[in-house]
Coordinates of C-alpha atoms in Angstrom, one line a residue:
M1 CA 3.5 30.8 -31.0
K2 CA 3.5 27.5 -33.0
H3 CA 7.3 27.5 -33.0
H4 CA 7.4 27.8 -29.2
S5 CA 4.9 25.0 -28.7
L6 CA 6.8 22.7 -31.0
L7 CA 10.0 23.6 -29.3
L8 CA 8.5 22.7 -25.9
V9 CA 7.2 19.4 -27.1
L10 CA 10.6 18.5 -28.6
A11 CA 12.4 19.5 -25.4
A12 CA 10.0 17.3 -23.4
I13 CA 10.5 14.3 -25.6
S14 CA 14.3 14.8 -25.5
A15 CA 14.3 15.0 -21.7
A16 CA 12.3 11.8 -21.4
A17 CA 14.7 10.0 -23.7
I18 CA 17.7 11.2 -21.7
A19 CA 16.0 10.2 -18.4
A20 CA 15.1 6.8 -19.7
D21 CA 18.7 6.2 -20.8
S22 CA 20.0 7.0 -17.3
L23 CA 17.8 4.6 -15.3
P24 CA 19.6 2.2 -13.0
S25 CA 19.8 -1.4 -13.9
G26 CA 16.6 -3.3 -13.2
H27 CA 14.5 -0.1 -13.1
P28 CA 11.1 -0.6 -14.8
P29 CA 10.5 1.5 -17.9
I30 CA 9.0 4.9 -17.5
G31 CA 5.3 4.8 -18.1
A32 CA 5.1 1.1 -17.3
V33 CA 1.8 -0.1 -15.9
K34 CA 1.9 -0.8 -12.2
Q35 CA 1.4 -4.4 -11.4
A36 CA -0.6 -5.4 -8.4
P37 CA 1.6 -7.0 -5.7
G38 CA 1.1 -10.7 -4.9
A39 CA -1.2 -11.8 -2.1
A40 CA -0.1 -10.3 1.2
Q41 CA 1.4 -12.7 3.7
L42 CA -0.6 -12.7 7.0
P43 CA 1.5 -14.9 9.3
Q44 CA -0.1 -13.6 12.5
K45 CA -3.5 -14.6 13.8
G46 CA -5.4 -14.5 17.0
K47 CA -8.8 -14.9 18.7
V48 CA -10.7 -11.7 19.6
L49 CA -11.3 -11.4 23.4
N50 CA -12.7 -7.9 23.5
V51 CA -13.8 -5.2 21.0
I52 CA -14.0 -1.4 21.6
D53 CA -15.4 0.7 18.7
V54 CA -14.8 4.4 18.6
P55 CA -15.4 6.8 15.6
Q56 CA -13.1 5.7 12.8
Y57 CA -11.2 3.1 14.8
T58 CA -11.7 -0.4 16.3
Y59 CA -9.5 -1.7 19.2
L60 CA -9.3 -5.4 19.5
E61 CA -7.9 -7.4 22.5
V62 CA -6.5 -10.5 20.9
A63 CA -5.2 -13.8 22.3
Q64 CA -2.1 -14.8 20.3
N65 CA 0.4 -17.5 21.2
K66 CA -0.7 -17.6 24.9
K67 CA -0.3 -13.8 25.1
T68 CA -2.9 -11.1 25.1
I69 CA -2.3 -8.0 22.9
W70 CA -4.3 -4.9 21.9
I71 CA -4.3 -3.9 18.3
A72 CA -6.0 -1.0 16.6
G73 CA -7.0 -0.2 13.1
P74 CA -9.7 1.4 10.9
T75 CA -13.2 0.5 11.9
V76 CA -13.9 -3.2 11.3
A77 CA -16.8 -5.5 12.2
A78 CA -15.5 -7.9 14.8
K79 CA -17.0 -9.7 17.8
K80 CA -15.7 -11.9 20.7
G81 CA -14.6 -15.2 19.4
D82 CA -13.7 -14.1 15.9
M83 CA -10.4 -15.2 14.5
V84 CA -8.4 -12.3 12.9
R85 CA -5.3 -12.1 10.8

């Protein structure tokens, strides 16, 4: 039983080494710590004209660039006059 376990461990290590050697150029190393992305860019903004809350969602009527649009997303606290991004 010990021989089988050792064999499996060695096979796993060998497979990882082979996989690491075949990564494409620029690929992060296997097991690398994920880095948080930079701050999200939020280029759009608008003024809330109307709010409709339903279970799990909020619908917002927003004035943006002289247009009125409806947007929806997970429940959020918003009221008329708020600026949203």
